[in-house]
PDB file of C-alpha atoms in Angstrom:
ATOM      1  CA  MET A   1      -0.074  -0.177  -0.116  1.00  0.00           C
ATOM      2  CA  ILE A   2       1.274   3.579  -0.905  1.00  0.00           C
ATOM      3  CA  VAL A   3       0.367   6.044   1.607  1.00  0.00           C
ATOM      4  CA  ASP A   4       0.214  10.054   1.384  1.00  0.00           C
ATOM      5  CA  VAL A   5      -1.145  11.945   4.538  1.00  0.00           C
ATOM      6  CA  ARG A   6      -2.617  15.286   4.164  1.00  0.00           C
ATOM      7  CA  ARG A   7      -2.969  17.286   7.496  1.00  0.00           C
ATOM      8  CA  SER A   8      -5.990  19.549   7.961  1.00  0.00           C
ATOM      9  CA  ALA A   9      -3.674  22.289   8.682  1.00  0.00           C
ATOM     10  CA  ASP A  10      -1.709  22.054   5.326  1.00  0.00           C
ATOM     11  CA  ARG A  11      -5.304  22.745   3.286  1.00  0.00           C
ATOM     12  CA  PHE A  12      -5.482  25.641   1.243  1.00  0.00           C
ATOM     13  CA  ALA A  13      -7.518  28.417   3.195  1.00  0.00           C
ATOM     14  CA  THR A  14     -10.410  30.844   1.203  1.00  0.00           C
ATOM     15  CA  ARG A  15     -11.504  33.033   4.049  1.00  0.00           C
ATOM     16  CA  THR A  16     -13.908  36.007   3.827  1.00  0.00           C
ATOM     17  CA  ASP A  17     -16.658  37.883   6.018  1.00  0.00           C
ATOM     18  CA  TRP A  18     -19.250  35.261   4.892  1.00  0.00           C
ATOM     19  CA  LEU A  19     -17.020  32.053   4.122  1.00  0.00           C
ATOM     20  CA  ASP A  20     -14.483  29.961   5.403  1.00  0.00           C
ATOM     21  CA  MET A  21     -13.314  27.051   2.804  1.00  0.00           C
ATOM     22  CA  ARG A  22     -10.555  24.963   3.094  1.00  0.00           C
ATOM     23  CA  SER A  23      -9.466  22.891  -0.093  1.00  0.00           C
ATOM     24  CA  SER A  24      -7.323  19.666  -0.008  1.00  0.00           C
ATOM     25  CA  PHE A  25      -6.645  20.030  -3.898  1.00  0.00           C
ATOM     26  CA  SER A  26      -5.451  22.824  -6.008  1.00  0.00           C
ATOM     27  CA  PHE A  27      -8.627  25.129  -6.350  1.00  0.00           C
ATOM     28  CA  GLU A  28      -9.426  28.681  -7.873  1.00  0.00           C
ATOM     29  CA  HIS A  29      -6.540  30.922  -6.918  1.00  0.00           C
ATOM     30  CA  HIS A  30      -4.898  28.224  -4.861  1.00  0.00           C
ATOM     31  CA  TYR A  31      -2.694  26.235  -7.394  1.00  0.00           C
ATOM     32  CA  ASP A  32       0.153  23.271  -6.459  1.00  0.00           C
ATOM     33  CA  PRO A  33       1.540  21.626  -9.841  1.00  0.00           C
ATOM     34  CA  ALA A  34       1.665  18.623  -7.544  1.00  0.00           C
ATOM     35  CA  ASN A  35      -1.557  18.505  -5.998  1.00  0.00           C
ATOM     36  CA  ILE A  36      -4.131  18.626  -8.873  1.00  0.00           C
ATOM     37  CA  SER A  37      -6.123  15.208  -8.417  1.00  0.00           C
ATOM     38  CA  PHE A  38      -6.359  12.148  -7.200  1.00  0.00           C
ATOM     39  CA  GLY A  39      -7.854   9.338  -9.013  1.00  0.00           C
ATOM     40  CA  LEU A  40     -10.773  10.770 -10.325  1.00  0.00           C
ATOM     41  CA  LEU A  41     -11.070  13.218  -7.351  1.00  0.00           C
ATOM     42  CA  LEU A  42     -10.666  16.699  -8.407  1.00  0.00           C
ATOM     43  CA  ALA A  43     -11.650  18.649  -5.461  1.00  0.00           C
ATOM     44  CA  VAL A  44     -12.502  18.148  -1.792  1.00  0.00           C
ATOM     45  CA  ASN A  45     -13.862  21.337  -0.453  1.00  0.00           C
ATOM     46  CA  GLU A  46     -14.779  21.667   3.558  1.00  0.00           C
ATOM     47  CA  VAL A  47     -17.281  24.901   3.283  1.00  0.00           C
ATOM     48  CA  SER A  48     -19.202  26.942   6.206  1.00  0.00           C
ATOM     49  CA  LEU A  49     -21.197  29.498   5.136  1.00  0.00           C
ATOM     50  CA  ALA A  50     -22.612  32.136   7.388  1.00  0.00           C
ATOM     51  CA  PRO A  51     -26.492  32.530   7.673  1.00  0.00           C
ATOM     52  CA  GLY A  52     -28.258  34.009   4.643  1.00  0.00           C
ATOM     53  CA  THR A  53     -24.827  33.687   2.272  1.00  0.00           C
ATOM     54  CA  GLY A  54     -24.109  31.633  -0.598  1.00  0.00           C
ATOM     55  CA  PHE A  55     -22.262  30.802  -3.859  1.00  0.00           C
ATOM     56  CA  ASP A  56     -24.708  33.268  -6.422  1.00  0.00           C
ATOM     57  CA  THR A  57     -25.381  31.603  -9.767  1.00  0.00           C
ATOM     58  CA  HIS A  58     -22.246  29.924 -11.287  1.00  0.00           C
ATOM     59  CA  ALA A  59     -21.530  27.709 -13.904  1.00  0.00           C
ATOM     60  CA  HIS A  60     -20.512  24.234 -14.105  1.00  0.00           C
ATOM     61  CA  ARG A  61     -19.156  21.827 -17.094  1.00  0.00           C
ATOM     62  CA  ASP A  62     -18.369  18.069 -17.232  1.00  0.00           C
ATOM     63  CA  VAL A  63     -17.852  17.508 -13.698  1.00  0.00           C
ATOM     64  CA  GLU A  64     -19.760  15.153 -11.004  1.00  0.00           C
ATOM     65  CA  VAL A  65     -20.641  17.261  -7.564  1.00  0.00           C
ATOM     66  CA  VAL A  66     -21.146  15.375  -4.549  1.00  0.00           C
ATOM     67  CA  THR A  67     -22.095  17.227  -1.430  1.00  0.00           C
ATOM     68  CA  TRP A  68     -22.317  15.847   2.012  1.00  0.00           C
ATOM     69  CA  VAL A  69     -23.864  18.512   4.755  1.00  0.00           C
ATOM     70  CA  LEU A  70     -22.022  18.053   8.310  1.00  0.00           C
ATOM     71  CA  SER A  71     -24.281  20.474   9.791  1.00  0.00           C
ATOM     72  CA  GLY A  72     -27.037  22.986   8.832  1.00  0.00           C
ATOM     73  CA  THR A  73     -29.007  22.762   5.692  1.00  0.00           C
ATOM     74  CA  LEU A  74     -27.893  23.996   2.354  1.00  0.00           C
ATOM     75  CA  LEU A  75     -30.333  25.377  -0.148  1.00  0.00           C
ATOM     76  CA  HIS A  76     -29.601  24.445  -3.858  1.00  0.00           C
ATOM     77  CA  SER A  77     -31.338  25.543  -7.175  1.00  0.00           C
ATOM     78  CA  ASP A  78     -30.313  25.304 -10.658  1.00  0.00           C
ATOM     79  CA  SER A  79     -30.729  25.997 -13.943  1.00  0.00           C
ATOM     80  CA  ALA A  80     -32.150  22.772 -15.147  1.00  0.00           C
ATOM     81  CA  GLY A  81     -35.268  23.018 -12.582  1.00  0.00           C
ATOM     82  CA  HIS A  82     -33.674  21.159 -10.044  1.00  0.00           C
ATOM     83  CA  SER A  83     -33.891  22.451  -6.211  1.00  0.00           C
ATOM     84  CA  GLY A  84     -33.488  21.145  -2.847  1.00  0.00           C
ATOM     85  CA  ALA A  85     -32.693  21.667   0.860  1.00  0.00           C
ATOM     86  CA  VAL A  86     -29.557  19.068   2.096  1.00  0.00           C
ATOM     87  CA  ARG A  87     -29.518  18.467   5.589  1.00  0.00           C
ATOM     88  CA  PRO A  88     -26.977  16.121   7.906  1.00  0.00           C
ATOM     89  CA  GLY A  89     -27.761  12.221   6.608  1.00  0.00           C
ATOM     90  CA  GLN A  90     -28.199  13.402   2.893  1.00  0.00           C
ATOM     91  CA  VAL A  91     -26.472  13.064  -0.087  1.00  0.00           C
ATOM     92  CA  GLN A  92     -26.883  14.983  -2.819  1.00  0.00           C
ATOM     93  CA  ARG A  93     -25.188  14.880  -6.429  1.00  0.00           C
ATOM     94  CA  MET A  94     -25.293  16.916  -9.437  1.00  0.00           C
ATOM     95  CA  GLY A  95     -24.049  15.965 -13.054  1.00  0.00           C
ATOM     96  CA  ALA A  96     -23.297  19.142 -14.535  1.00  0.00           C
ATOM     97  CA  GLY A  97     -22.666  17.525 -18.228  1.00  0.00           C
ATOM     98  CA  ARG A  98     -22.959  19.813 -20.752  1.00  0.00           C
ATOM     99  CA  GLY A  99     -23.108  22.673 -18.572  1.00  0.00           C
ATOM    100  CA  VAL A 100     -25.407  23.876 -15.943  1.00  0.00           C
ATOM    101  CA  GLU A 101     -25.962  27.122 -13.330  1.00  0.00           C
ATOM    102  CA  HIS A 102     -26.484  26.749  -9.844  1.00  0.00           C
ATOM    103  CA  THR A 103     -26.765  28.287  -6.607  1.00  0.00           C
ATOM    104  CA  GLU A 104     -25.841  27.196  -3.106  1.00  0.00           C
ATOM    105  CA  ARG A 105     -27.021  29.096  -0.286  1.00  0.00           C
ATOM    106  CA  ALA A 106     -27.370  28.851   3.797  1.00  0.00           C
ATOM    107  CA  PRO A 107     -30.794  29.647   4.926  1.00  0.00           C
ATOM    108  CA  ALA A 108     -31.263  33.161   6.743  1.00  0.00           C
ATOM    109  CA  ALA A 109     -31.613  31.504  10.624  1.00  0.00           C
ATOM    110  CA  GLU A 110     -28.635  29.583  10.674  1.00  0.00           C
ATOM    111  CA  PRO A 111     -24.955  28.759   8.745  1.00  0.00           C
ATOM    112  CA  VAL A 112     -24.001  25.565   6.962  1.00  0.00           C
ATOM    113  CA  ARG A 113     -21.048  23.284   7.003  1.00  0.00           C
ATOM    114  CA  PHE A 114     -20.510  20.795   4.347  1.00  0.00           C
ATOM    115  CA  LEU A 115     -17.768  18.799   2.309  1.00  0.00           C
ATOM    116  CA  GLN A 116     -18.401  19.196  -1.732  1.00  0.00           C
ATOM    117  CA  MET A 117     -16.250  16.687  -3.964  1.00  0.00           C
ATOM    118  CA  TRP A 118     -15.357  16.857  -7.879  1.00  0.00           C
ATOM    119  CA  LEU A 119     -15.355  14.180 -10.000  1.00  0.00           C
ATOM    120  CA  ARG A 120     -13.968  13.255 -13.332  1.00  0.00           C
ATOM    121  CA  PRO A 121     -17.180  12.195 -15.514  1.00  0.00           C
ATOM    122  CA  ALA A 122     -16.874   8.952 -17.182  1.00  0.00           C
ATOM    123  CA  GLU A 123     -18.391  10.883 -20.307  1.00  0.00           C
ATOM    124  CA  HIS A 124     -18.208  14.484 -21.661  1.00  0.00           C
ATOM    125  CA  GLY A 125     -20.976  16.843 -22.867  1.00  0.00           C
ATOM    126  CA  THR A 126     -24.081  14.357 -21.514  1.00  0.00           C
ATOM    127  CA  GLU A 127     -27.605  15.880 -20.253  1.00  0.00           C
ATOM    128  CA  PRO A 128     -27.294  17.710 -16.562  1.00  0.00           C
ATOM    129  CA  GLU A 129     -28.473  15.510 -13.578  1.00  0.00           C
ATOM    130  CA  TYR A 130     -29.527  15.979 -10.048  1.00  0.00           C
ATOM    131  CA  SER A 131     -30.109  13.309  -7.405  1.00  0.00           C
ATOM    132  CA  GLN A 132     -30.544  13.614  -3.682  1.00  0.00           C
ATOM    133  CA  ARG A 133     -31.066  10.610  -1.141  1.00  0.00           C
ATOM    134  CA  ASP A 134     -31.439  10.551   2.862  1.00  0.00           C
ATOM    135  CA  VAL A 135     -29.193   7.552   4.038  1.00  0.00           C
ATOM    136  CA  GLY A 136     -29.308   9.017   7.795  1.00  0.00           C
ATOM    137  CA  ASP A 137     -30.990   5.714   9.207  1.00  0.00           C
ATOM    138  CA  ALA A 138     -28.662   3.260   7.467  1.00  0.00           C
ATOM    139  CA  LEU A 139     -25.720   5.135   9.185  1.00  0.00           C
ATOM    140  CA  GLY A 140     -26.906   3.962  12.600  1.00  0.00           C
ATOM    141  CA  GLY A 141     -25.475   0.741  12.175  1.00  0.00           C
ATOM    142  CA  GLY A 142     -21.956   1.934  12.652  1.00  0.00           C
ATOM    143  CA  GLY A 143     -20.192   0.225   9.282  1.00  0.00           C
ATOM    144  CA  TRP A 144     -19.457   1.495   5.745  1.00  0.00           C
ATOM    145  CA  VAL A 145     -22.622   2.824   3.739  1.00  0.00           C
ATOM    146  CA  THR A 146     -22.344   3.494   0.457  1.00  0.00           C
ATOM    147  CA  VAL A 147     -23.991   6.783  -0.366  1.00  0.00           C
ATOM    148  CA  ALA A 148     -23.149   7.624  -3.887  1.00  0.00           C
ATOM    149  CA  SER A 149     -22.031   5.201  -6.661  1.00  0.00           C
ATOM    150  CA  GLY A 150     -22.288   4.122 -10.404  1.00  0.00           C
ATOM    151  CA  THR A 151     -23.368   0.438  -9.509  1.00  0.00           C
ATOM    152  CA  GLY A 152     -26.999   1.376  -7.948  1.00  0.00           C
ATOM    153  CA  GLN A 153     -26.469   2.003  -4.481  1.00  0.00           C
ATOM    154  CA  GLY A 154     -26.871   5.424  -3.308  1.00  0.00           C
ATOM    155  CA  VAL A 155     -27.422   8.678  -5.076  1.00  0.00           C
ATOM    156  CA  PRO A 156     -26.378   7.212  -8.813  1.00  0.00           C
ATOM    157  CA  LEU A 157     -22.965   8.276 -10.171  1.00  0.00           C
ATOM    158  CA  ALA A 158     -22.344   8.406 -13.938  1.00  0.00           C
ATOM    159  CA  GLN A 159     -18.724   7.618 -13.282  1.00  0.00           C
ATOM    160  CA  PRO A 160     -19.300   3.767 -12.579  1.00  0.00           C
ATOM    161  CA  ALA A 161     -15.454   3.541 -11.429  1.00  0.00           C
ATOM    162  CA  ALA A 162     -16.054   5.322  -8.183  1.00  0.00           C
ATOM    163  CA  ALA A 163     -17.997   4.931  -5.021  1.00  0.00           C
ATOM    164  CA  LEU A 164     -18.540   7.267  -1.866  1.00  0.00           C
ATOM    165  CA  HIS A 165     -18.674   5.204   1.456  1.00  0.00           C
ATOM    166  CA  VAL A 166     -19.592   7.007   4.652  1.00  0.00           C
ATOM    167  CA  ALA A 167     -19.194   5.599   8.202  1.00  0.00           C
ATOM    168  CA  ARG A 168     -20.036   7.193  11.472  1.00  0.00           C
ATOM    169  CA  LEU A 169     -18.567   5.031  14.253  1.00  0.00           C
ATOM    170  CA  PRO A 170     -18.553   5.137  18.338  1.00  0.00           C
ATOM    171  CA  ALA A 171     -15.489   5.152  20.051  1.00  0.00           C
ATOM    172  CA  GLY A 172     -14.063   1.507  19.294  1.00  0.00           C
ATOM    173  CA  GLY A 173     -15.799   1.339  16.332  1.00  0.00           C
ATOM    174  CA  ARG A 174     -13.824  -0.532  13.324  1.00  0.00           C
ATOM    175  CA  VAL A 175     -14.311  -0.897   9.596  1.00  0.00           C
ATOM    176  CA  PRO A 176     -12.568  -2.652   7.067  1.00  0.00           C
ATOM    177  CA  LEU A 177     -10.463  -0.538   4.398  1.00  0.00           C
ATOM    178  CA  PRO A 178     -12.369  -0.749   1.002  1.00  0.00           C
ATOM    179  CA  ALA A 179      -9.841  -2.725  -1.372  1.00  0.00           C
ATOM    180  CA  ALA A 180      -9.319  -0.541  -4.249  1.00  0.00           C
ATOM    181  CA  PRO A 181      -6.640   0.822  -6.846  1.00  0.00           C
ATOM    182  CA  TYR A 182      -7.294   4.025  -5.358  1.00  0.00           C
ATOM    183  CA  LEU A 183      -8.459   5.339  -2.078  1.00  0.00           C
ATOM    184  CA  HIS A 184      -9.365   8.550  -0.394  1.00  0.00           C
ATOM    185  CA  LEU A 185     -10.247   8.758   3.301  1.00  0.00           C
ATOM    186  CA  PHE A 186     -11.071  12.055   4.973  1.00  0.00           C
ATOM    187  CA  VAL A 187     -11.918  12.758   8.487  1.00  0.00           C
ATOM    188  CA  ALA A 188     -14.903  14.942   8.838  1.00  0.00           C
ATOM    189  CA  ARG A 189     -15.466  14.313  12.811  1.00  0.00           C
ATOM    190  CA  GLY A 190     -13.391  12.598  15.496  1.00  0.00           C
ATOM    191  CA  ASP A 191      -9.714  10.886  15.583  1.00  0.00           C
ATOM    192  CA  VAL A 192      -9.224   7.499  13.876  1.00  0.00           C
ATOM    193  CA  GLN A 193      -6.268   5.329  13.895  1.00  0.00           C
ATOM    194  CA  VAL A 194      -5.738   3.509  10.224  1.00  0.00           C
ATOM    195  CA  GLU A 195      -3.968   0.339   9.844  1.00  0.00           C
ATOM    196  CA  GLY A 196      -0.545   1.485   7.969  1.00  0.00           C
ATOM    197  CA  VAL A 197      -1.368   4.850   8.226  1.00  0.00           C
ATOM    198  CA  GLY A 198      -1.485   6.084  11.778  1.00  0.00           C
ATOM    199  CA  LYS A 199      -3.479   8.557  13.423  1.00  0.00           C
ATOM    200  CA  LEU A 200      -5.676  10.822  11.428  1.00  0.00           C
ATOM    201  CA  SER A 201      -7.846  13.330  12.844  1.00  0.00           C
ATOM    202  CA  ALA A 202     -10.821  16.091  11.479  1.00  0.00           C
ATOM    203  CA  GLY A 203      -9.792  17.406   8.557  1.00  0.00           C
ATOM    204  CA  ASP A 204      -7.027  14.959   7.666  1.00  0.00           C
ATOM    205  CA  ALA A 205      -6.918  12.633   4.581  1.00  0.00           C
ATOM    206  CA  ALA A 206      -5.140   9.794   3.473  1.00  0.00           C
ATOM    207  CA  ARG A 207      -4.446   9.180   0.012  1.00  0.00           C
ATOM    208  CA  LEU A 208      -4.128   5.486  -0.917  1.00  0.00           C
ATOM    209  CA  ARG A 209      -2.745   3.404  -3.675  1.00  0.00           C
ATOM    210  CA  GLU A 210      -2.821  -0.378  -4.313  1.00  0.00           C
ATOM    211  CA  VAL A 211      -5.141  -0.542  -0.820  1.00  0.00           C
ATOM    212  CA  GLU A 212      -5.784  -4.444  -0.588  1.00  0.00           C
ATOM    213  CA  ASP A 213      -6.775  -4.813   3.459  1.00  0.00           C
ATOM    214  CA  GLY A 214      -6.267  -2.952   6.639  1.00  0.00           C
ATOM    215  CA  THR A 215      -8.606  -1.745   9.559  1.00  0.00           C
ATOM    216  CA  LEU A 216      -9.652   1.539  10.367  1.00  0.00           C
ATOM    217  CA  CYS A 217     -10.400   2.134  14.345  1.00  0.00           C
ATOM    218  CA  ALA A 218     -12.050   5.373  15.779  1.00  0.00           C
ATOM    219  CA  THR A 219     -10.600   6.440  18.900  1.00  0.00           C
ATOM    220  CA  GLY A 220     -13.701   8.507  19.609  1.00  0.00           C
ATOM    221  CA  ALA A 221     -17.112   9.333  18.023  1.00  0.00           C
ATOM    222  CA  ALA A 222     -15.976   9.478  14.288  1.00  0.00           C
ATOM    223  CA  GLU A 223     -17.174  10.310  10.732  1.00  0.00           C
ATOM    224  CA  VAL A 224     -15.505   8.789   8.040  1.00  0.00           C
ATOM    225  CA  LEU A 225     -15.684   9.407   3.976  1.00  0.00           C
ATOM    226  CA  ALA A 226     -13.839   7.279   1.714  1.00  0.00           C
ATOM    227  CA  TRP A 227     -13.891   7.647  -2.057  1.00  0.00           C
ATOM    228  CA  GLU A 228     -13.030   3.846  -3.320  1.00  0.00           C
ATOM    229  CA  MET A 229     -11.819   4.684  -7.249  1.00  0.00           C
ATOM    230  CA  SER A 230     -11.245   1.395  -9.437  1.00  0.00           C
ATOM    231  CA  ALA A 231     -10.020   3.883 -12.663  1.00  0.00           C
ATOM    232  CA  MET A 232      -6.772   5.685 -13.730  1.00  0.00           C
ATOM    233  CA  PRO A 233      -7.406   9.111 -14.281  1.00  0.00           C
ATOM    234  CA  ARG A 234      -7.597  10.470 -17.784  1.00  0.00           C
TER     235      ARG A 234
END
């Protein structure tokens, strides 16, 4: 297994009076030619929006955008006629296809904190797509829950070579590492010990190659996201 650990404090930071965003990969004006992508992942952004603020209308093209809310409510609307209110335990996916414009905002009464992840699409120039699903009940089991994939589990990704798994673990909870050519682990809450990697805390990530086995164990209550990817990046 090939291990590359990226610590929370080393992420790119974008701060304004309404936005706090930490980017795991090169994003917008933050550019590092050695940190463009991993597998099919192009972006992993942890975003906090102040109440009543957010991203006004902006465009995406030929990218899959998967959003996982950590606290609060994220309000979405797009030029294809889709809208939604996404809360913790719900996953949202937007396939930008040949082009779509959308807005993302926090309600007037509360802030919102969420993870937004971008992937390379399987095809370019397709029709825009939108889907949303509640997986909160399944997360109570303490194991991996597949929340998005191209194989019919969770929200449907158009990228069949990728799947997003989430685990909410109690102290001492354990899950096996998904076996995959590319595996990206992100700790959203708590602390975990990963076999062959070491300790990861909230905001830390591990980029793993050629994963065959191993175990992740929570030292306290924790929430972890794992992108399992089987394709080489294009």
